[in-house]
Amino acid sequence: MMVEVSPEPVPHIAAGLFAIFLMVLILPFKVRKVEENLEAFFLVMGIIAVTVSGFWSVELVEEALRDPVSIGGLPIGIFQVVLVAGIVIYKFNRQIYSGIIGAMNKLGLRAFVFLMILLLSLVSSIISVIVTAVILSEIIAAMPVDRDKKIKITVITCFAVGLGAALTPVGEPLSTIAVSKLKGEPYHADFFFLFDLLAEYIIPGIVVLSALGAVYAGKASSRAEIPEYAESLRLVILRAIRVYMFVAALVLLGRGLTPLVIWYFTKIPPYILYWVNMISAVLDNATLAAAEIAPQLSIMQIKSALIGLLISGGMLIPGNIPNIVAAGRLRITSKEWAHIGVPLGLILMAIYFAVLMLEGLAHV
């Protein structure tokens, strides 16, 4: 049985959890050993957070062990997808990379990148963000561009995929939770609820991000050749294990820091909460959605909360599943991701904030 959160803040617990949150936010950028062992660091921080909050239970341990290998009760999770896809690509990398490079040579690099980001972002809401993350990682790995461009394209694509996956409840955990919490009165949320609510904001954003990715890709200097596949089977298996550890760690960290969310963040006015939700850059945004989204909220409040969470998730590696998978496959460090993700995220947050404010004023 899960432990309930005290209705009133407990000062020493709040102080301890806030200190943990600051360490999670700062240490990956300041301590090289932490940056190189991000999964283990988050796991330790998650264990400490749950201990400080006093939330240990058999159910929580089972959830942390189960979530990386199960989605919605089905025995298919991010661990199996990453492992099986990695083994398939290890065995058939020549044929897979040949198809990617062939399409790239026919379309041109910029057009290829634009269509890749656009299509993957839109289908992620159907095939799930996990499968999409594995596909985008291998496509970008095969691209004939330098490392700096690969990082930029990866971060931009993960922002777009994170947005697109939220259009249906099967795309990602945040959308599943949002629909589940709003399925009763007064919204009666169904499969298309989030699409109807957010598509007019998300799809233009995906198009803009697709164009931005194409601009960063530039032009290929010559006809692309099939790259050499450098992954060993050991690395493929190790990456799947690291992803498992990361997801389990985020379950513990999200649960451990839940008191902070309930005591402080849920009492913040919607337009301030929009910005405060940037903490989903380091926390599981599904945990925040579970705490914040409720049928008592207005449509505008729901929009603000969800859009803030979705954009913030792209800023740092722990913020979303595609970030974790892509950073692991392409060996992108926390600093490298943040160098692109934080400025881009802040710009997107500001643009969407202005749009939501104008819409809110129009309905006054």
Coordinates of C-alpha atoms in Angstrom, one line a residue:
M1 CA 0.0 0.0 0.0
M2 CA 1.4 3.4 -1.1
V3 CA 2.1 5.9 1.7
E4 CA -0.1 9.0 1.7
V5 CA 1.4 12.5 1.6
S6 CA 0.9 14.6 4.7
P7 CA -1.6 17.5 3.9
E8 CA 0.7 20.0 5.5
P9 CA 4.4 20.6 4.7
V10 CA 6.9 18.8 7.1
P11 CA 9.8 21.3 7.3
H12 CA 12.7 18.8 7.6
I13 CA 11.4 16.6 4.9
A14 CA 10.8 19.5 2.6
A15 CA 14.3 20.8 3.2
G16 CA 15.9 17.4 2.5
L17 CA 13.9 16.9 -0.7
F18 CA 14.7 20.4 -1.9
A19 CA 18.4 19.7 -1.3
I20 CA 18.1 16.4 -3.3
F21 CA 16.3 18.3 -6.1
L22 CA 19.2 20.9 -6.3
M23 CA 21.8 18.1 -6.4
V24 CA 20.0 16.4 -9.3
L25 CA 19.8 19.7 -11.1
I26 CA 23.4 20.8 -10.6
L27 CA 25.8 17.9 -10.1
P28 CA 25.5 16.3 -13.6
F29 CA 26.9 19.6 -15.0
K30 CA 29.6 20.1 -12.3
V31 CA 31.0 16.7 -11.5
R32 CA 32.5 14.6 -14.3
K33 CA 32.0 11.3 -12.5
V34 CA 28.3 12.0 -12.1
E35 CA 27.9 13.0 -15.7
E36 CA 29.6 9.8 -16.8
N37 CA 27.4 7.6 -14.5
L38 CA 24.1 9.5 -14.7
E39 CA 21.9 6.4 -14.3
A40 CA 23.7 5.3 -11.1
F41 CA 23.6 8.8 -9.8
F42 CA 19.8 9.2 -10.4
L43 CA 19.2 5.8 -8.8
V44 CA 21.1 6.8 -5.7
M45 CA 19.2 10.1 -5.5
G46 CA 15.9 8.3 -6.0
I47 CA 16.7 5.9 -3.2
I48 CA 17.6 8.8 -0.9
A49 CA 14.5 10.8 -1.9
V50 CA 12.2 7.9 -1.1
T51 CA 14.0 7.4 2.2
V52 CA 13.7 11.0 3.2
S53 CA 10.0 11.2 2.3
G54 CA 9.3 7.8 4.0
F55 CA 7.6 6.4 1.0
W56 CA 9.2 2.9 0.9
S57 CA 6.7 0.2 0.2
V58 CA 6.6 -3.2 -1.6
E59 CA 4.4 -1.6 -4.3
L60 CA 6.9 1.1 -5.0
V61 CA 9.8 -1.3 -5.4
E62 CA 7.6 -3.5 -7.7
E63 CA 6.7 -0.4 -9.7
A64 CA 10.4 0.7 -10.1
L65 CA 11.3 -2.8 -11.2
R66 CA 8.3 -3.3 -13.5
D67 CA 8.0 0.1 -15.2
P68 CA 11.1 -0.4 -17.5
V69 CA 9.7 -3.7 -18.8
S70 CA 6.0 -3.0 -18.9
I71 CA 3.6 -0.4 -20.3
G72 CA 0.0 -0.4 -19.3
G73 CA 0.2 -3.9 -17.9
L74 CA 1.6 -5.3 -21.1
P75 CA 4.9 -7.2 -21.0
I76 CA 6.6 -4.7 -23.4
G77 CA 8.6 -1.8 -22.0
I78 CA 11.5 0.5 -22.9
F79 CA 14.1 -2.2 -21.9
Q80 CA 12.8 -4.8 -24.3
V81 CA 12.3 -2.3 -27.1
V82 CA 15.8 -0.9 -26.7
L83 CA 17.4 -4.3 -26.4
V84 CA 15.6 -6.0 -29.3
A85 CA 15.9 -3.1 -31.6
G86 CA 19.6 -2.9 -30.7
I87 CA 20.2 -6.5 -31.5
V88 CA 18.2 -6.3 -34.8
I89 CA 20.3 -3.3 -35.8
Y90 CA 23.5 -5.0 -34.7
K91 CA 22.6 -8.0 -37.0
F92 CA 21.2 -6.1 -39.9
N93 CA 23.0 -2.7 -39.7
R94 CA 24.3 -2.8 -43.2
Q95 CA 20.9 -3.2 -44.8
I96 CA 19.2 -0.7 -42.4
Y97 CA 21.9 2.0 -42.9
S98 CA 21.8 1.4 -46.6
G99 CA 18.1 2.2 -46.7
I100 CA 18.6 5.3 -44.6
I101 CA 21.5 6.6 -46.7
G102 CA 19.7 5.8 -49.9
A103 CA 16.7 7.9 -48.9
M104 CA 19.0 10.7 -47.7
N105 CA 20.8 10.8 -51.1
K106 CA 17.5 10.9 -53.0
L107 CA 15.9 13.6 -50.9
G108 CA 18.9 15.7 -49.9
L109 CA 20.0 16.0 -46.3
R110 CA 17.8 19.0 -45.4
A111 CA 14.6 17.6 -46.9
F112 CA 15.4 14.2 -45.3
V113 CA 15.9 15.8 -41.8
F114 CA 12.7 17.9 -42.2
L115 CA 10.6 14.9 -43.1
M116 CA 12.2 12.6 -40.5
I117 CA 11.4 15.0 -37.7
L118 CA 7.9 15.7 -39.0
L119 CA 6.9 12.1 -39.6
L120 CA 8.5 10.6 -36.5
S121 CA 6.8 13.3 -34.3
L122 CA 3.4 12.6 -35.7
V123 CA 3.6 8.8 -35.7
S124 CA 5.0 8.8 -32.1
S125 CA 1.5 9.3 -30.8
I126 CA 0.5 5.9 -32.4
I127 CA 3.7 3.7 -32.3
S128 CA 4.7 5.2 -28.8
V129 CA 7.5 7.5 -27.9
I130 CA 9.7 4.5 -27.0
V131 CA 9.7 2.9 -30.4
T132 CA 10.1 6.3 -32.0
A133 CA 13.1 7.1 -29.8
V134 CA 15.0 3.9 -31.0
I135 CA 14.2 4.7 -34.6
L136 CA 15.4 8.3 -34.5
S137 CA 18.6 7.4 -32.7
E138 CA 19.6 4.9 -35.4
I139 CA 18.7 7.3 -38.2
I140 CA 20.7 10.1 -36.7
A141 CA 23.6 7.7 -36.0
A142 CA 23.8 7.0 -39.7
M143 CA 23.7 10.6 -40.8
P144 CA 26.9 11.9 -42.6
V145 CA 27.2 15.0 -40.5
D146 CA 29.7 16.0 -37.8
R147 CA 29.0 15.3 -34.1
D148 CA 28.0 18.9 -33.3
K149 CA 25.2 18.8 -36.0
K150 CA 24.1 15.3 -34.8
I151 CA 23.7 16.7 -31.3
K152 CA 21.6 19.7 -32.5
I153 CA 19.4 17.5 -34.7
T154 CA 18.9 15.0 -31.9
V155 CA 17.8 17.5 -29.3
I156 CA 15.5 19.2 -31.8
T157 CA 14.0 15.9 -32.8
C158 CA 13.4 14.8 -29.2
F159 CA 11.6 18.1 -28.5
A160 CA 9.3 17.5 -31.5
V161 CA 8.8 13.8 -30.7
G162 CA 7.9 14.6 -27.1
L163 CA 5.3 17.1 -28.3
G164 CA 3.8 14.7 -30.9
A165 CA 3.6 11.7 -28.6
A166 CA 1.2 13.6 -26.3
L167 CA -1.6 13.8 -28.9
T168 CA -3.0 10.4 -27.9
P169 CA -3.0 8.4 -24.6
V170 CA -0.8 5.6 -26.1
G171 CA 2.0 8.0 -27.1
E172 CA 3.6 8.5 -23.6
P173 CA 2.8 8.1 -19.9
L174 CA 2.0 11.8 -19.4
S175 CA -0.9 11.6 -22.0
T176 CA -2.1 8.3 -20.5
I177 CA -2.4 9.8 -17.1
A178 CA -4.0 13.1 -18.3
V179 CA -6.7 11.2 -20.1
S180 CA -7.3 8.8 -17.2
K181 CA -7.7 11.7 -14.7
L182 CA -10.1 13.6 -17.0
K183 CA -12.3 10.7 -18.2
G184 CA -15.1 11.6 -15.9
E185 CA -17.2 14.8 -15.4
P186 CA -17.0 17.4 -16.9
Y187 CA -14.6 16.5 -19.7
H188 CA -15.3 12.9 -20.5
A189 CA -11.8 12.6 -22.0
D190 CA -11.6 9.9 -24.7
F191 CA -8.8 8.8 -27.1
F192 CA -9.0 12.0 -29.1
F193 CA -9.4 14.4 -26.2
L194 CA -5.7 15.5 -26.2
F195 CA -5.6 15.8 -29.9
D196 CA -8.6 18.1 -29.9
L197 CA -7.2 20.1 -27.0
L198 CA -3.5 20.4 -28.1
A199 CA -3.1 19.7 -31.8
E200 CA -3.5 23.4 -32.9
Y201 CA -0.5 24.2 -30.6
I202 CA 1.6 21.1 -31.1
I203 CA 1.5 20.5 -34.8
P204 CA 2.7 24.0 -35.8
G205 CA 5.4 23.6 -33.2
I206 CA 6.5 20.3 -34.8
V207 CA 6.6 21.9 -38.2
V208 CA 8.8 24.8 -36.9
L209 CA 11.1 22.3 -35.1
S210 CA 11.3 20.2 -38.3
A211 CA 12.4 23.3 -40.3
L212 CA 14.9 24.3 -37.6
G213 CA 16.4 20.8 -37.7
A214 CA 16.7 21.0 -41.5
V215 CA 18.5 24.4 -41.2
Y216 CA 21.0 23.0 -38.7
A217 CA 21.6 19.9 -40.9
G218 CA 22.9 22.1 -43.7
K219 CA 23.9 20.5 -47.0
A220 CA 25.8 17.2 -47.4
S221 CA 29.3 18.0 -48.7
S222 CA 29.2 15.0 -51.0
R223 CA 27.1 11.9 -51.7
A224 CA 26.7 10.0 -48.4
E225 CA 28.3 6.6 -47.9
I226 CA 27.1 3.9 -45.6
P227 CA 28.8 4.5 -42.3
E228 CA 30.7 1.8 -40.4
Y229 CA 28.7 0.3 -37.5
A230 CA 30.8 0.6 -34.4
E231 CA 28.6 -1.0 -31.7
S232 CA 29.5 -4.3 -30.1
L233 CA 26.8 -6.7 -28.9
R234 CA 28.1 -6.1 -25.3
L235 CA 27.5 -2.3 -25.8
V236 CA 24.0 -2.9 -27.1
I237 CA 23.1 -5.0 -24.0
L238 CA 24.8 -2.6 -21.6
R239 CA 22.9 0.3 -23.1
A240 CA 19.6 -1.5 -22.5
I241 CA 20.6 -2.2 -18.9
R242 CA 21.5 1.5 -18.4
V243 CA 18.1 2.6 -19.8
Y244 CA 16.4 0.1 -17.4
M245 CA 18.3 1.6 -14.5
F246 CA 17.5 5.2 -15.6
V247 CA 13.7 4.5 -15.9
A248 CA 13.7 2.7 -12.5
A249 CA 15.6 5.6 -11.0
L250 CA 13.1 8.2 -12.3
V251 CA 10.2 6.2 -10.8
L252 CA 11.9 6.4 -7.4
L253 CA 12.9 10.0 -7.8
G254 CA 9.5 11.1 -8.9
R255 CA 7.8 9.3 -6.1
G256 CA 10.3 10.6 -3.5
L257 CA 9.9 14.2 -4.6
T258 CA 6.1 14.0 -4.8
P259 CA 5.6 15.8 -1.4
L260 CA 7.3 18.9 -2.9
V261 CA 4.9 18.9 -5.8
I262 CA 1.8 18.5 -3.6
W263 CA 2.9 20.9 -0.8
Y264 CA 4.1 23.8 -3.0
F265 CA 3.7 23.4 -6.8
T266 CA 0.0 22.6 -7.0
K267 CA -0.8 25.8 -5.1
I268 CA 0.9 28.0 -7.6
P269 CA -1.3 30.1 -10.0
P270 CA -1.5 28.5 -13.5
Y271 CA 0.6 31.0 -15.4
I272 CA 3.4 30.8 -12.8
L273 CA 3.0 27.0 -12.7
Y274 CA 3.6 27.0 -16.4
W275 CA 7.2 28.2 -15.7
V276 CA 7.7 26.2 -12.5
N277 CA 6.9 23.1 -14.5
M278 CA 10.4 23.4 -16.0
I279 CA 11.4 21.1 -13.2
S280 CA 10.1 18.3 -15.5
A281 CA 13.4 18.8 -17.2
V282 CA 14.9 16.6 -14.4
L283 CA 11.7 14.8 -13.1
D284 CA 9.3 12.4 -14.7
N285 CA 6.7 14.7 -16.2
A286 CA 4.1 12.0 -15.7
T287 CA 4.5 12.4 -11.9
L288 CA 3.9 16.1 -12.2
A289 CA 0.9 15.5 -14.5
A290 CA -0.6 13.1 -12.0
A291 CA -0.3 15.7 -9.2
E292 CA -1.4 18.7 -11.2
I293 CA -4.1 17.6 -13.7
A294 CA -7.6 17.3 -12.2
P295 CA -11.2 17.6 -13.5
Q296 CA -11.6 20.7 -11.3
L297 CA -9.2 22.7 -13.6
S298 CA -10.4 24.8 -16.5
I299 CA -9.5 24.0 -20.1
M300 CA -7.0 26.9 -20.1
Q301 CA -5.3 25.6 -16.9
I302 CA -5.1 22.1 -18.4
K303 CA -3.5 23.4 -21.6
S304 CA -1.0 25.5 -19.7
A305 CA 0.1 22.7 -17.4
L306 CA 0.4 20.1 -20.2
I307 CA 2.2 22.4 -22.7
G308 CA 4.7 23.6 -20.0
L309 CA 5.4 20.0 -19.0
L310 CA 5.9 18.8 -22.6
I311 CA 8.3 21.5 -23.6
S312 CA 10.3 21.4 -20.4
G313 CA 10.8 17.7 -20.9
G314 CA 13.1 18.3 -23.8
M315 CA 15.6 20.6 -22.0
L316 CA 17.7 18.0 -20.2
I317 CA 18.4 14.3 -20.7
P318 CA 16.2 13.0 -17.8
G319 CA 13.2 15.0 -19.0
N320 CA 11.8 12.5 -21.5
I321 CA 12.2 9.0 -22.7
P322 CA 13.5 9.9 -26.2
N323 CA 16.2 12.0 -24.6
I324 CA 17.4 9.1 -22.5
V325 CA 17.4 6.6 -25.4
A326 CA 19.0 9.0 -27.9
A327 CA 21.7 10.3 -25.5
G328 CA 22.6 6.8 -24.6
R329 CA 22.9 5.6 -28.2
L330 CA 24.8 8.7 -29.5
R331 CA 26.8 9.2 -26.2
I332 CA 25.6 12.8 -25.7
T333 CA 26.6 14.2 -22.3
S334 CA 24.4 16.3 -20.0
K335 CA 26.4 19.4 -20.8
E336 CA 26.1 18.9 -24.6
W337 CA 22.4 18.3 -24.3
A338 CA 21.8 21.3 -22.0
H339 CA 23.8 23.6 -24.3
I340 CA 21.2 23.2 -27.0
G341 CA 18.1 22.0 -25.0
V342 CA 17.9 24.8 -22.4
P343 CA 18.0 27.8 -24.8
L344 CA 15.7 26.1 -27.2
G345 CA 13.3 25.1 -24.4
L346 CA 13.2 28.6 -23.0
I347 CA 12.5 30.1 -26.4
L348 CA 9.6 27.6 -27.0
M349 CA 8.3 28.2 -23.4
A350 CA 8.2 32.0 -24.1
I351 CA 6.5 31.6 -27.4
Y352 CA 3.8 29.2 -26.1
F353 CA 3.4 31.4 -23.0
A354 CA 2.6 34.4 -25.2
V355 CA 0.2 32.4 -27.3
L356 CA -1.6 31.1 -24.2
M357 CA -1.7 34.5 -22.6
L358 CA -3.2 36.1 -25.7
E359 CA -5.8 33.3 -25.9
G360 CA -6.6 33.8 -22.2
L361 CA -7.1 37.5 -22.7
A362 CA -9.3 36.9 -25.8
H363 CA -11.6 34.8 -23.6
V364 CA -11.9 37.3 -20.8

